[in-house]
PDB file of C-alpha atoms in Angstrom:
ATOM      1  CA  MET A 498     141.823 -88.681 -68.122  1.00  0.00           C
ATOM      2  CA  SER A 499     143.721 -89.337 -71.350  1.00  0.00           C
ATOM      3  CA  ARG A 500     145.155 -92.763 -70.504  1.00  0.00           C
ATOM      4  CA  THR A 501     143.969 -96.046 -69.089  1.00  0.00           C
ATOM      5  CA  LEU A 502     143.907 -96.680 -65.381  1.00  0.00           C
ATOM      6  CA  PHE A 503     145.016-100.204 -64.523  1.00  0.00           C
ATOM      7  CA  ILE A 504     143.654-101.652 -61.282  1.00  0.00           C
ATOM      8  CA  SER A 505     144.228-105.136 -59.918  1.00  0.00           C
ATOM      9  CA  LEU A 506     142.155-106.972 -57.330  1.00  0.00           C
ATOM     10  CA  ASP A 507     144.034-109.750 -55.585  1.00  0.00           C
ATOM     11  CA  GLY A 508     143.681-111.910 -52.536  1.00  0.00           C
ATOM     12  CA  PRO A 509     143.146-115.420 -51.224  1.00  0.00           C
ATOM     13  CA  LYS A 510     140.447-117.706 -52.596  1.00  0.00           C
ATOM     14  CA  GLY A 511     136.897-117.197 -51.380  1.00  0.00           C
ATOM     15  CA  THR A 512     137.196-113.521 -50.421  1.00  0.00           C
ATOM     16  CA  GLY A 513     134.537-112.395 -52.899  1.00  0.00           C
ATOM     17  CA  LYS A 514     136.726-110.744 -55.546  1.00  0.00           C
ATOM     18  CA  THR A 515     134.552-111.759 -58.494  1.00  0.00           C
ATOM     19  CA  THR A 516     131.359-110.479 -56.881  1.00  0.00           C
ATOM     20  CA  LEU A 517     133.131-107.294 -55.840  1.00  0.00           C
ATOM     21  CA  LEU A 518     134.541-106.747 -59.334  1.00  0.00           C
ATOM     22  CA  GLU A 519     131.056-107.012 -60.813  1.00  0.00           C
ATOM     23  CA  ALA A 520     129.640-104.533 -58.292  1.00  0.00           C
ATOM     24  CA  ILE A 521     132.498-102.071 -58.900  1.00  0.00           C
ATOM     25  CA  THR A 522     132.000-102.361 -62.654  1.00  0.00           C
ATOM     26  CA  GLN A 523     128.276-101.633 -62.377  1.00  0.00           C
ATOM     27  CA  THR A 524     128.873 -98.647 -60.084  1.00  0.00           C
ATOM     28  CA  LEU A 525     131.483 -97.074 -62.358  1.00  0.00           C
ATOM     29  CA  ARG A 526     129.474 -97.665 -65.521  1.00  0.00           C
ATOM     30  CA  ALA A 527     126.443 -96.088 -63.867  1.00  0.00           C
ATOM     31  CA  ASP A 528     128.644 -92.995 -63.497  1.00  0.00           C
ATOM     32  CA  ASN A 529     129.418 -93.134 -67.255  1.00  0.00           C
ATOM     33  CA  LYS A 530     132.923 -94.507 -66.840  1.00  0.00           C
ATOM     34  CA  LYS A 531     134.368 -96.789 -69.495  1.00  0.00           C
ATOM     35  CA  VAL A 532     135.274-100.032 -67.695  1.00  0.00           C
ATOM     36  CA  ILE A 533     137.156-103.003 -69.143  1.00  0.00           C
ATOM     37  CA  ARG A 534     137.059-106.264 -67.187  1.00  0.00           C
ATOM     38  CA  LEU A 535     139.977-108.657 -67.582  1.00  0.00           C
ATOM     39  CA  CYS A 536     141.023-111.864 -65.872  1.00  0.00           C
ATOM     40  CA  GLU A 537     144.678-112.865 -65.705  1.00  0.00           C
ATOM     41  CA  LYS A 538     143.827-116.550 -66.075  1.00  0.00           C
ATOM     42  CA  LYS A 539     141.658-116.033 -69.164  1.00  0.00           C
ATOM     43  CA  SER A 540     144.109-113.595 -70.778  1.00  0.00           C
ATOM     44  CA  ASP A 541     147.107-115.932 -70.414  1.00  0.00           C
ATOM     45  CA  PRO A 542     147.735-118.073 -73.529  1.00  0.00           C
ATOM     46  CA  PHE A 543     150.284-120.198 -71.653  1.00  0.00           C
ATOM     47  CA  ARG A 544     148.074-121.008 -68.668  1.00  0.00           C
ATOM     48  CA  GLY A 545     147.695-124.727 -69.316  1.00  0.00           C
ATOM     49  CA  GLU A 546     151.444-125.364 -69.413  1.00  0.00           C
ATOM     50  CA  THR A 547     152.021-123.255 -66.315  1.00  0.00           C
ATOM     51  CA  MET A 548     149.294-124.990 -64.315  1.00  0.00           C
ATOM     52  CA  ALA A 549     150.784-128.365 -65.218  1.00  0.00           C
ATOM     53  CA  LEU A 550     153.968-127.113 -63.592  1.00  0.00           C
ATOM     54  CA  VAL A 551     152.003-125.867 -60.557  1.00  0.00           C
ATOM     55  CA  ASN A 552     150.516-129.356 -60.134  1.00  0.00           C
ATOM     56  CA  LYS A 553     154.014-130.787 -60.261  1.00  0.00           C
ATOM     57  CA  LEU A 554     155.082-128.286 -57.592  1.00  0.00           C
ATOM     58  CA  VAL A 555     152.212-129.345 -55.340  1.00  0.00           C
ATOM     59  CA  ARG A 556     153.379-132.972 -55.555  1.00  0.00           C
ATOM     60  CA  ASN A 557     157.043-132.096 -55.089  1.00  0.00           C
ATOM     61  CA  PRO A 558     157.521-128.743 -53.310  1.00  0.00           C
ATOM     62  CA  ASN A 559     160.984-127.244 -53.807  1.00  0.00           C
ATOM     63  CA  GLN A 560     162.433-123.791 -54.381  1.00  0.00           C
ATOM     64  CA  ASP A 561     163.777-124.450 -57.877  1.00  0.00           C
ATOM     65  CA  LEU A 562     160.390-125.590 -59.132  1.00  0.00           C
ATOM     66  CA  GLU A 563     158.573-122.712 -57.444  1.00  0.00           C
ATOM     67  CA  LEU A 564     161.036-120.287 -59.038  1.00  0.00           C
ATOM     68  CA  GLU A 565     160.223-121.781 -62.442  1.00  0.00           C
ATOM     69  CA  VAL A 566     156.497-121.385 -61.750  1.00  0.00           C
ATOM     70  CA  CYS A 567     156.966-117.750 -60.754  1.00  0.00           C
ATOM     71  CA  GLN A 568     159.082-117.071 -63.831  1.00  0.00           C
ATOM     72  CA  ARG A 569     156.399-118.527 -66.082  1.00  0.00           C
ATOM     73  CA  PHE A 570     153.674-116.429 -64.454  1.00  0.00           C
ATOM     74  CA  ALA A 571     155.867-113.333 -64.826  1.00  0.00           C
ATOM     75  CA  ASP A 572     156.461-114.167 -68.504  1.00  0.00           C
ATOM     76  CA  SER A 573     152.706-114.459 -69.018  1.00  0.00           C
ATOM     77  CA  ARG A 574     152.116-111.092 -67.340  1.00  0.00           C
ATOM     78  CA  ARG A 575     154.752-109.552 -69.587  1.00  0.00           C
ATOM     79  CA  TRP A 576     152.846-110.937 -72.576  1.00  0.00           C
ATOM     80  CA  ILE A 577     149.561-109.515 -71.260  1.00  0.00           C
ATOM     81  CA  SER A 578     151.292-106.179 -70.570  1.00  0.00           C
ATOM     82  CA  GLN A 579     152.538-106.028 -74.160  1.00  0.00           C
ATOM     83  CA  GLN A 580     149.743-107.694 -76.121  1.00  0.00           C
ATOM     84  CA  VAL A 581     146.498-107.104 -74.203  1.00  0.00           C
ATOM     85  CA  LEU A 582     146.672-103.984 -72.035  1.00  0.00           C
ATOM     86  CA  PRO A 583     147.868-101.555 -74.768  1.00  0.00           C
ATOM     87  CA  LYS A 584     144.924-102.538 -76.964  1.00  0.00           C
ATOM     88  CA  GLN A 585     142.317-101.363 -74.451  1.00  0.00           C
ATOM     89  CA  PRO A 586     140.523 -98.064 -75.166  1.00  0.00           C
ATOM     90  CA  GLN A 587     142.041 -94.855 -73.883  1.00  0.00           C
ATOM     91  CA  ASP A 588     140.165 -93.142 -71.047  1.00  0.00           C
ATOM     92  CA  SER A 589     139.117 -96.566 -69.748  1.00  0.00           C
ATOM     93  CA  ILE A 590     139.440 -98.181 -66.340  1.00  0.00           C
ATOM     94  CA  ILE A 591     140.912-101.663 -66.625  1.00  0.00           C
ATOM     95  CA  LEU A 592     139.933-103.941 -63.767  1.00  0.00           C
ATOM     96  CA  ILE A 593     141.866-107.220 -63.676  1.00  0.00           C
ATOM     97  CA  ASP A 594     141.070-110.242 -61.567  1.00  0.00           C
ATOM     98  CA  ARG A 595     144.502-111.170 -60.153  1.00  0.00           C
ATOM     99  CA  TRP A 596     147.992-109.926 -60.998  1.00  0.00           C
ATOM    100  CA  TYR A 597     151.389-110.425 -59.397  1.00  0.00           C
ATOM    101  CA  PRO A 598     150.258-109.433 -55.837  1.00  0.00           C
ATOM    102  CA  SER A 599     148.389-112.765 -55.678  1.00  0.00           C
ATOM    103  CA  ASP A 600     151.739-114.562 -55.632  1.00  0.00           C
ATOM    104  CA  ALA A 601     152.097-113.284 -52.080  1.00  0.00           C
ATOM    105  CA  ALA A 602     149.156-115.503 -51.142  1.00  0.00           C
ATOM    106  CA  PHE A 603     149.969-118.700 -53.018  1.00  0.00           C
ATOM    107  CA  ARG A 604     153.763-119.032 -53.152  1.00  0.00           C
ATOM    108  CA  ARG A 605     155.318-120.518 -50.050  1.00  0.00           C
ATOM    109  CA  LEU A 606     159.036-121.097 -50.634  1.00  0.00           C
ATOM    110  CA  LEU A 607     160.287-117.921 -52.311  1.00  0.00           C
ATOM    111  CA  PRO A 608     160.113-114.519 -50.601  1.00  0.00           C
ATOM    112  CA  PHE A 609     157.634-112.213 -52.265  1.00  0.00           C
ATOM    113  CA  ALA A 610     160.315-109.529 -52.702  1.00  0.00           C
ATOM    114  CA  GLN A 611     162.116-111.890 -55.075  1.00  0.00           C
ATOM    115  CA  ILE A 612     158.902-112.680 -56.959  1.00  0.00           C
ATOM    116  CA  LEU A 613     158.133-108.985 -57.297  1.00  0.00           C
ATOM    117  CA  GLN A 614     161.563-108.352 -58.832  1.00  0.00           C
ATOM    118  CA  LEU A 615     160.968-111.162 -61.347  1.00  0.00           C
ATOM    119  CA  ASN A 616     157.918-109.283 -62.569  1.00  0.00           C
ATOM    120  CA  LEU A 617     159.455-105.816 -62.566  1.00  0.00           C
ATOM    121  CA  ALA A 618     162.554-107.047 -64.417  1.00  0.00           C
ATOM    122  CA  ARG A 619     160.252-108.282 -67.206  1.00  0.00           C
ATOM    123  CA  ASN A 620     158.525-104.895 -67.451  1.00  0.00           C
ATOM    124  CA  VAL A 621     155.236-106.298 -66.229  1.00  0.00           C
ATOM    125  CA  ARG A 622     152.870-103.361 -65.969  1.00  0.00           C
ATOM    126  CA  VAL A 623     152.565-102.014 -62.452  1.00  0.00           C
ATOM    127  CA  PRO A 624     148.926-101.294 -61.545  1.00  0.00           C
ATOM    128  CA  ASP A 625     147.944 -97.727 -60.772  1.00  0.00           C
ATOM    129  CA  LEU A 626     146.070 -99.202 -57.828  1.00  0.00           C
ATOM    130  CA  HIS A 627     146.568-102.533 -56.075  1.00  0.00           C
ATOM    131  CA  VAL A 628     143.533-103.638 -54.072  1.00  0.00           C
ATOM    132  CA  GLY A 629     143.984-106.513 -51.658  1.00  0.00           C
ATOM    133  CA  VAL A 630     140.641-108.184 -50.913  1.00  0.00           C
ATOM    134  CA  VAL A 631     140.617-110.197 -47.690  1.00  0.00           C
ATOM    135  CA  THR A 632     138.369-111.743 -45.088  1.00  0.00           C
ATOM    136  CA  ALA A 633     139.079-113.738 -41.980  1.00  0.00           C
ATOM    137  CA  PRO A 634     140.243-117.126 -43.291  1.00  0.00           C
ATOM    138  CA  GLU A 635     137.359-118.880 -41.576  1.00  0.00           C
ATOM    139  CA  VAL A 636     134.947-116.648 -43.495  1.00  0.00           C
ATOM    140  CA  SER A 637     136.521-117.271 -46.909  1.00  0.00           C
ATOM    141  CA  TRP A 638     136.760-120.985 -46.171  1.00  0.00           C
ATOM    142  CA  ALA A 639     133.060-121.145 -45.245  1.00  0.00           C
ATOM    143  CA  ARG A 640     132.079-119.149 -48.329  1.00  0.00           C
ATOM    144  CA  ALA A 641     134.046-121.508 -50.537  1.00  0.00           C
ATOM    145  CA  ALA A 642     132.484-124.558 -48.919  1.00  0.00           C
ATOM    146  CA  ALA A 643     129.028-123.166 -49.677  1.00  0.00           C
ATOM    147  CA  ARG A 644     129.579-122.809 -53.433  1.00  0.00           C
ATOM    148  CA  SER A 645     129.300-125.616 -55.932  1.00  0.00           C
ATOM    149  CA  ARG A 646     132.919-125.483 -57.107  1.00  0.00           C
ATOM    150  CA  GLY A 647     134.323-125.266 -53.561  1.00  0.00           C
ATOM    151  CA  LEU A 648     137.566-123.410 -53.015  1.00  0.00           C
ATOM    152  CA  GLY A 649     138.721-124.194 -56.533  1.00  0.00           C
ATOM    153  CA  SER A 650     142.377-124.040 -55.563  1.00  0.00           C
ATOM    154  CA  THR A 651     145.270-126.161 -56.783  1.00  0.00           C
ATOM    155  CA  VAL A 652     147.511-125.314 -53.825  1.00  0.00           C
ATOM    156  CA  ILE A 653     145.143-124.732 -50.855  1.00  0.00           C
ATOM    157  CA  HIS A 654     143.425-127.803 -49.442  1.00  0.00           C
ATOM    158  CA  SER A 655     142.834-127.162 -45.723  1.00  0.00           C
ATOM    159  CA  LEU A 656     141.725-124.401 -43.391  1.00  0.00           C
ATOM    160  CA  GLU A 657     145.247-124.294 -41.943  1.00  0.00           C
ATOM    161  CA  GLU A 658     146.652-123.579 -45.410  1.00  0.00           C
ATOM    162  CA  GLN A 659     143.960-120.937 -45.944  1.00  0.00           C
ATOM    163  CA  VAL A 660     145.018-119.261 -42.693  1.00  0.00           C
ATOM    164  CA  ALA A 661     148.672-119.220 -43.779  1.00  0.00           C
ATOM    165  CA  CYS A 662     147.706-117.925 -47.225  1.00  0.00           C
ATOM    166  CA  THR A 663     145.647-115.078 -45.736  1.00  0.00           C
ATOM    167  CA  GLU A 664     148.307-114.079 -43.218  1.00  0.00           C
ATOM    168  CA  ALA A 665     151.046-113.991 -45.864  1.00  0.00           C
ATOM    169  CA  PHE A 666     148.914-111.897 -48.200  1.00  0.00           C
ATOM    170  CA  GLU A 667     147.909-109.384 -45.527  1.00  0.00           C
ATOM    171  CA  CYS A 668     151.572-109.022 -44.582  1.00  0.00           C
ATOM    172  CA  ALA A 669     152.396-108.168 -48.215  1.00  0.00           C
ATOM    173  CA  VAL A 670     149.556-105.638 -48.334  1.00  0.00           C
ATOM    174  CA  ARG A 671     150.985-103.845 -45.298  1.00  0.00           C
ATOM    175  CA  ASP A 672     154.586-104.044 -46.503  1.00  0.00           C
ATOM    176  CA  HIS A 673     153.834-102.605 -49.946  1.00  0.00           C
ATOM    177  CA  GLY A 674     151.163-100.088 -49.024  1.00  0.00           C
ATOM    178  CA  TRP A 675     148.415-101.613 -51.164  1.00  0.00           C
ATOM    179  CA  ALA A 676     144.801-100.660 -50.558  1.00  0.00           C
ATOM    180  CA  LEU A 677     143.156-103.172 -48.234  1.00  0.00           C
ATOM    181  CA  CYS A 678     139.484-104.053 -48.619  1.00  0.00           C
ATOM    182  CA  ARG A 679     138.187-106.245 -45.824  1.00  0.00           C
ATOM    183  CA  ASN A 680     135.184-107.788 -47.526  1.00  0.00           C
ATOM    184  CA  GLU A 681     133.274-109.134 -44.541  1.00  0.00           C
ATOM    185  CA  GLY A 682     130.365-106.681 -44.424  1.00  0.00           C
ATOM    186  CA  THR A 683     127.940-105.771 -47.172  1.00  0.00           C
ATOM    187  CA  ILE A 684     129.000-105.802 -50.803  1.00  0.00           C
ATOM    188  CA  GLU A 685     127.822-102.174 -50.987  1.00  0.00           C
ATOM    189  CA  ASP A 686     130.304-101.106 -48.320  1.00  0.00           C
ATOM    190  CA  ALA A 687     133.202-102.921 -49.982  1.00  0.00           C
ATOM    191  CA  THR A 688     132.239-101.503 -53.371  1.00  0.00           C
ATOM    192  CA  MET A 689     132.151 -97.933 -52.113  1.00  0.00           C
ATOM    193  CA  GLN A 690     135.534 -98.356 -50.450  1.00  0.00           C
ATOM    194  CA  VAL A 691     137.201 -99.471 -53.690  1.00  0.00           C
ATOM    195  CA  VAL A 692     135.327 -96.951 -55.848  1.00  0.00           C
ATOM    196  CA  SER A 693     136.510 -94.167 -53.545  1.00  0.00           C
ATOM    197  CA  GLU A 694     140.117 -95.259 -54.106  1.00  0.00           C
ATOM    198  CA  ILE A 695     139.546 -95.253 -57.869  1.00  0.00           C
ATOM    199  CA  TYR A 696     138.129 -91.726 -57.827  1.00  0.00           C
ATOM    200  CA  ARG A 697     141.142 -90.581 -55.866  1.00  0.00           C
ATOM    201  CA  LEU A 698     143.227 -91.808 -58.798  1.00  0.00           C
ATOM    202  CA  PHE A 699     141.160 -89.704 -61.186  1.00  0.00           C
ATOM    203  CA  CYS A 700     141.856 -86.555 -59.223  1.00  0.00           C
ATOM    204  CA  SER A 701     145.526 -87.411 -58.753  1.00  0.00           C
ATOM    205  CA  ALA A 702     145.905 -88.080 -62.489  1.00  0.00           C
ATOM    206  CA  TRP A 703     144.272 -84.727 -63.268  1.00  0.00           C
ATOM    207  CA  TRP A 704     146.667 -82.998 -60.877  1.00  0.00           C
ATOM    208  CA  VAL A 705     149.760 -84.518 -62.516  1.00  0.00           C
ATOM    209  CA  VAL A 706     148.599 -83.706 -66.063  1.00  0.00           C
ATOM    210  CA  ARG A 707     146.981 -80.308 -65.525  1.00  0.00           C
ATOM    211  CA  ARG A 708     149.009 -78.685 -62.750  1.00  0.00           C
ATOM    212  CA  PRO A 709     150.619 -75.644 -64.472  1.00  0.00           C
ATOM    213  CA  SER A 710     153.926 -75.680 -62.601  1.00  0.00           C
ATOM    214  CA  PRO A 711     155.600 -77.146 -59.504  1.00  0.00           C
ATOM    215  CA  THR A 712     154.990 -73.878 -57.672  1.00  0.00           C
ATOM    216  CA  PHE A 713     151.318 -73.611 -58.612  1.00  0.00           C
ATOM    217  CA  TYR A 714     148.724 -74.156 -55.916  1.00  0.00           C
ATOM    218  CA  PRO A 715     144.966 -73.832 -56.413  1.00  0.00           C
ATOM    219  CA  PRO A 716     143.423 -70.564 -55.295  1.00  0.00           C
ATOM    220  CA  PRO A 717     140.659 -70.499 -52.667  1.00  0.00           C
ATOM    221  CA  GLY A 718     137.562 -72.330 -53.820  1.00  0.00           C
ATOM    222  CA  TRP A 719     139.334 -74.815 -56.077  1.00  0.00           C
ATOM    223  CA  SER A 720     138.968 -78.493 -55.296  1.00  0.00           C
ATOM    224  CA  LEU A 721     142.079 -80.428 -54.357  1.00  0.00           C
ATOM    225  CA  PRO A 722     142.971 -83.926 -55.532  1.00  0.00           C
ATOM    226  CA  ALA A 723     143.146 -86.871 -53.146  1.00  0.00           C
ATOM    227  CA  PRO A 724     142.260 -87.212 -50.390  1.00  0.00           C
ATOM    228  CA  GLY A 725     139.627 -84.501 -50.718  1.00  0.00           C
ATOM    229  CA  CYS A 726     138.369 -85.247 -54.218  1.00  0.00           C
ATOM    230  CA  LEU A 727     135.795 -87.868 -53.323  1.00  0.00           C
ATOM    231  CA  CYS A 728     132.503 -86.985 -51.733  1.00  0.00           C
ATOM    232  CA  LEU A 729     130.543 -89.994 -50.560  1.00  0.00           C
ATOM    233  CA  ARG A 730     126.900 -89.234 -50.026  1.00  0.00           C
ATOM    234  CA  GLY A 731     125.515 -91.603 -47.444  1.00  0.00           C
ATOM    235  CA  ALA A 732     126.301 -95.273 -47.657  1.00  0.00           C
ATOM    236  CA  GLY A 733     124.944 -98.530 -48.929  1.00  0.00           C
ATOM    237  CA  ARG A 734     123.425 -98.264 -52.391  1.00  0.00           C
ATOM    238  CA  GLN A 735     123.788 -94.505 -52.834  1.00  0.00           C
ATOM    239  CA  SER A 736     126.152 -93.397 -55.546  1.00  0.00           C
ATOM    240  CA  ALA A 737     129.608 -91.906 -55.248  1.00  0.00           C
ATOM    241  CA  THR A 738     130.236 -88.503 -56.789  1.00  0.00           C
ATOM    242  CA  THR A 739     133.414 -86.534 -57.267  1.00  0.00           C
ATOM    243  CA  ARG A 740     133.910 -82.916 -56.520  1.00  0.00           C
ATOM    244  CA  GLU A 741     134.759 -80.880 -59.567  1.00  0.00           C
ATOM    245  CA  CYS A 742     138.487 -80.647 -60.272  1.00  0.00           C
ATOM    246  CA  ARG A 743     138.723 -77.360 -62.111  1.00  0.00           C
TER     247      ARG A 743
END
């Protein structure tokens, strides 16, 4: 791989994204992959001003104000796309905690298709892999209640809102063909699911770069790219390995 792979993990609050990101990072680094961890919130120099606007939107919900919020988030992602992502090492896997798919969970008045176009029109980088992390809303709500900071959300304040948030996000995952990780079992199972999707990207990227011609097909005995490039040995804590892409 001669370029970065950009992977976003999105979803409602309390679905275990941060824990999952850490487990994915450890698994990939154990396989000698160069992993860069980013967080949209921490990479955004305009976050304070935007969140002040979000608080205003919560007090006075209306489409014009939500459009302004979405525009500001898209502007911030454009800045990150131009100023942060290009500076990451080549041959690295960039994992980011939240990107524009999360707007499908938290915006209520504008259709997500319109929000998506706001981002694309600003040349916000499109992830090589979108991973939607979800649980049943009752599960994420209970998890949030059990942690010291609670749900930690500016816009979600009740289980009913968490249900609506989860349903809207899962609908967007289906509509846009994002990878869905239902993080209700063990962290090992969820980790292996996402890692398998990442290794599929490796093989697909090799195929695009190295395939000699549009009419070339591998002879017998050669390994194919996705979906056959990942070999999972067992489950749980055992490691993922890739077949050789020659």
